[in-house]
Amino acid sequence: MYWTTIDSPLGTLWITGDGAALTGLYMERPATLDQPGWIEDDAPFTAAREQLDAYFAGRREEFDLPLSPVGTPFQQQVWAALRAIPYGETRSYREIAEQLGRPTASRAVGAANGRNPISVIVPCHRVVGSSGVLTGYAWGLERKRALLDLEAS
């Protein structure tokens, strides 16, 4: 397993991968990097670095990277739904639950959204409360607002 850091307008980002796909993008250093078997290496992340730099510069709206997030089948469904939210748009937890055919699963969608291991690229920041108000974001509402503002400009 590999990891590297990149600078961003949100601060330092930690990116993890297995050499073939990204497994994580974090805004705080994940504790797993202190476990044996992790190697710091920029080489596996060249495309991710270029695409993230372009995104933060406002020159990229979609990511084209191999992803391998680890999660339950339901979490995988939610994360796929997140990737389908167009740049600059938002969806509510309820809308995603309905899209998945589970209209009463808004809270479960929120929990899966909060466990998204590949922030920004799997755009969990595009999910808001039913009234459009910003709600929960693992990395803080200030960062969520910054990402939404970036995409609105």
Tab-separated table of N, CA, C and O in Angstrom, residues 5-15 25-29 52-53 55-57 63 118-126 137-151:
chain	number	residue	atom	x	y	z
A	5	THR	N	1.273	12.889	0.018
A	5	THR	CA	0.509	14.081	0.375
A	5	THR	C	0.552	15.059	-0.785
A	5	THR	O	1.488	15.037	-1.602
A	6	ILE	N	-0.474	15.883	-0.862
A	6	ILE	CA	-0.457	16.994	-1.811
A	6	ILE	C	-1.001	18.219	-1.090
A	6	ILE	O	-1.815	18.105	-0.167
A	7	ASP	N	-0.537	19.368	-1.508
A	7	ASP	CA	-1.056	20.616	-0.975
A	7	ASP	C	-2.297	20.998	-1.762
A	7	ASP	O	-2.374	20.759	-2.973
A	8	SER	N	-3.264	21.571	-1.083
A	8	SER	CA	-4.499	21.999	-1.731
A	8	SER	C	-5.000	23.253	-1.029
A	8	SER	O	-4.516	23.594	0.059
A	9	PRO	N	-5.984	23.921	-1.610
A	9	PRO	CA	-6.575	25.072	-0.917
A	9	PRO	C	-7.235	24.692	0.414
A	9	PRO	O	-7.484	25.554	1.245
A	10	LEU	N	-7.507	23.408	0.612
A	10	LEU	CA	-8.108	22.933	1.858
A	10	LEU	C	-7.056	22.539	2.889
A	10	LEU	O	-7.396	22.125	3.988
A	11	GLY	N	-5.791	22.618	2.518
A	11	GLY	CA	-4.698	22.160	3.367
A	11	GLY	C	-4.092	20.901	2.778
A	11	GLY	O	-4.370	20.519	1.639
A	12	THR	N	-3.278	20.236	3.558
A	12	THR	CA	-2.633	19.008	3.101
A	12	THR	C	-3.667	17.905	2.934
A	12	THR	O	-4.539	17.723	3.773
A	13	LEU	N	-3.564	17.170	1.818
A	13	LEU	CA	-4.406	16.007	1.573
A	13	LEU	C	-3.516	14.766	1.584
A	13	LEU	O	-2.413	14.794	1.035
A	14	TRP	N	-3.986	13.693	2.194
A	14	TRP	CA	-3.296	12.410	2.192
A	14	TRP	C	-4.027	11.508	1.218
A	14	TRP	O	-5.242	11.324	1.315
A	15	ILE	N	-3.284	10.944	0.264
A	15	ILE	CA	-3.865	10.049	-0.728
A	15	ILE	C	-3.263	8.670	-0.529
A	15	ILE	O	-2.048	8.529	-0.362
A	25	LEU	N	-8.657	9.333	0.156
A	25	LEU	CA	-8.222	10.724	0.097
A	25	LEU	C	-8.743	11.368	1.375
A	25	LEU	O	-9.954	11.399	1.608
A	26	TYR	N	-7.818	11.826	2.216
A	26	TYR	CA	-8.164	12.291	3.555
A	26	TYR	C	-7.626	13.701	3.783
A	26	TYR	O	-6.594	14.086	3.222
A	27	MET	N	-8.312	14.440	4.644
A	27	MET	CA	-7.887	15.801	4.974
A	27	MET	C	-7.172	15.857	6.309
A	27	MET	O	-6.782	16.923	6.759
A	28	GLU	N	-7.016	14.713	6.925
A	28	GLU	CA	-6.187	14.552	8.117
A	28	GLU	C	-5.427	13.248	7.944
A	28	GLU	O	-5.929	12.314	7.315
A	29	ARG	N	-4.242	13.176	8.490
A	29	ARG	CA	-3.418	11.978	8.331
A	29	ARG	C	-4.117	10.767	8.947
A	29	ARG	O	-4.397	10.746	10.149
A	52	LEU	N	-6.369	16.509	-9.349
A	52	LEU	CA	-6.765	17.316	-8.199
A	52	LEU	C	-6.299	18.759	-8.350
A	52	LEU	O	-7.051	19.690	-8.050
A	53	ASP	N	-5.085	18.959	-8.836
A	53	ASP	CA	-4.600	20.328	-9.076
A	53	ASP	C	-5.513	21.046	-10.062
A	53	ASP	O	-5.870	22.221	-9.857
A	55	TYR	N	-8.683	20.344	-10.725
A	55	TYR	CA	-9.977	20.551	-10.061
A	55	TYR	C	-9.929	21.805	-9.196
A	55	TYR	O	-10.800	22.677	-9.280
A	56	PHE	N	-8.922	21.906	-8.342
A	56	PHE	CA	-8.835	23.050	-7.438
A	56	PHE	C	-8.573	24.356	-8.189
A	56	PHE	O	-8.901	25.433	-7.691
A	57	ALA	N	-8.017	24.274	-9.387
A	57	ALA	CA	-7.800	25.463	-10.216
A	57	ALA	C	-9.037	25.798	-11.053
A	57	ALA	O	-9.029	26.765	-11.811
A	63	PHE	N	-13.428	13.469	-12.392
A	63	PHE	CA	-12.186	12.737	-12.208
A	63	PHE	C	-12.254	11.441	-13.010
A	63	PHE	O	-13.308	10.818	-13.113
A	118	ILE	N	-12.866	8.354	0.001
A	118	ILE	CA	-12.175	9.063	-1.078
A	118	ILE	C	-12.835	10.427	-1.285
A	118	ILE	O	-13.489	10.692	-2.289
A	119	SER	N	-12.678	11.294	-0.273
A	119	SER	CA	-13.269	12.631	-0.321
A	119	SER	C	-12.888	13.364	-1.592
A	119	SER	O	-11.888	13.038	-2.227
A	120	VAL	N	-13.659	14.354	-1.926
A	120	VAL	CA	-13.485	15.224	-3.083
A	120	VAL	C	-13.734	14.461	-4.378
A	120	VAL	O	-14.616	14.817	-5.152
A	121	ILE	N	-12.971	13.406	-4.624
A	121	ILE	CA	-13.104	12.633	-5.867
A	121	ILE	C	-14.441	11.902	-5.887
A	121	ILE	O	-15.111	11.851	-6.917
A	122	VAL	N	-14.825	11.320	-4.773
A	122	VAL	CA	-16.185	10.804	-4.584
A	122	VAL	C	-16.872	11.914	-3.787
A	122	VAL	O	-16.650	12.050	-2.586
A	123	PRO	N	-17.651	12.758	-4.468
A	123	PRO	CA	-18.037	14.065	-3.923
A	123	PRO	C	-19.123	14.046	-2.843
A	123	PRO	O	-20.248	14.520	-3.045
A	124	CYS	N	-18.768	13.575	-1.669
A	124	CYS	CA	-19.718	13.563	-0.563
A	124	CYS	C	-20.079	14.982	-0.126
A	124	CYS	O	-21.112	15.185	0.510
A	125	HIS	N	-19.260	15.966	-0.502
A	125	HIS	CA	-19.562	17.360	-0.160
A	125	HIS	C	-20.789	17.877	-0.906
A	125	HIS	O	-21.368	18.887	-0.522
A	126	ARG	N	-21.238	17.171	-1.946
A	126	ARG	CA	-22.399	17.600	-2.726
A	126	ARG	C	-23.723	17.156	-2.118
A	126	ARG	O	-24.775	17.364	-2.703
A	137	TYR	N	-20.183	17.036	7.665
A	137	TYR	CA	-19.104	16.736	6.733
A	137	TYR	C	-17.930	16.312	7.586
A	137	TYR	O	-17.522	17.040	8.503
A	138	ALA	N	-17.402	15.147	7.308
A	138	ALA	CA	-16.333	14.588	8.147
A	138	ALA	C	-15.162	15.549	8.326
A	138	ALA	O	-14.502	15.533	9.354
A	139	TRP	N	-14.922	16.386	7.340
A	139	TRP	CA	-13.756	17.274	7.377
A	139	TRP	C	-14.138	18.701	7.738
A	139	TRP	O	-13.344	19.606	7.573
A	140	GLY	N	-15.362	18.914	8.211
A	140	GLY	CA	-15.793	20.232	8.673
A	140	GLY	C	-16.624	20.982	7.646
A	140	GLY	O	-16.364	20.912	6.444
A	141	LEU	N	-17.622	21.693	8.142
A	141	LEU	CA	-18.520	22.421	7.251
A	141	LEU	C	-17.812	23.535	6.488
A	141	LEU	O	-18.210	23.876	5.374
A	142	GLU	N	-16.748	24.098	7.061
A	142	GLU	CA	-15.994	25.142	6.359
A	142	GLU	C	-15.384	24.587	5.064
A	142	GLU	O	-15.431	25.217	4.015
A	143	ARG	N	-14.836	23.385	5.123
A	143	ARG	CA	-14.270	22.764	3.925
A	143	ARG	C	-15.379	22.385	2.935
A	143	ARG	O	-15.212	22.516	1.724
A	144	LYS	N	-16.508	21.910	3.448
A	144	LYS	CA	-17.631	21.570	2.579
A	144	LYS	C	-18.084	22.810	1.825
A	144	LYS	O	-18.287	22.775	0.610
A	145	ARG	N	-18.237	23.925	2.538
A	145	ARG	CA	-18.641	25.189	1.911
A	145	ARG	C	-17.601	25.608	0.868
A	145	ARG	O	-17.951	26.047	-0.220
A	146	ALA	N	-16.318	25.476	1.181
A	146	ALA	CA	-15.266	25.857	0.234
A	146	ALA	C	-15.361	25.043	-1.063
A	146	ALA	O	-15.206	25.582	-2.156
A	147	LEU	N	-15.619	23.735	-0.945
A	147	LEU	CA	-15.741	22.886	-2.138
A	147	LEU	C	-16.975	23.266	-2.945
A	147	LEU	O	-16.919	23.354	-4.177
A	148	LEU	N	-18.087	23.507	-2.281
A	148	LEU	CA	-19.306	23.897	-2.989
A	148	LEU	C	-19.131	25.272	-3.649
A	148	LEU	O	-19.587	25.485	-4.771
A	149	ASP	N	-18.458	26.198	-2.966
A	149	ASP	CA	-18.194	27.512	-3.559
A	149	ASP	C	-17.281	27.405	-4.773
A	149	ASP	O	-17.496	28.086	-5.776
A	150	LEU	N	-16.269	26.544	-4.691
A	150	LEU	CA	-15.378	26.314	-5.828
A	150	LEU	C	-16.187	25.857	-7.041
A	150	LEU	O	-15.995	26.352	-8.150
A	151	GLU	N	-17.086	24.925	-6.812
A	151	GLU	CA	-17.861	24.370	-7.913
A	151	GLU	C	-18.936	25.337	-8.418
A	151	GLU	O	-19.385	25.224	-9.561
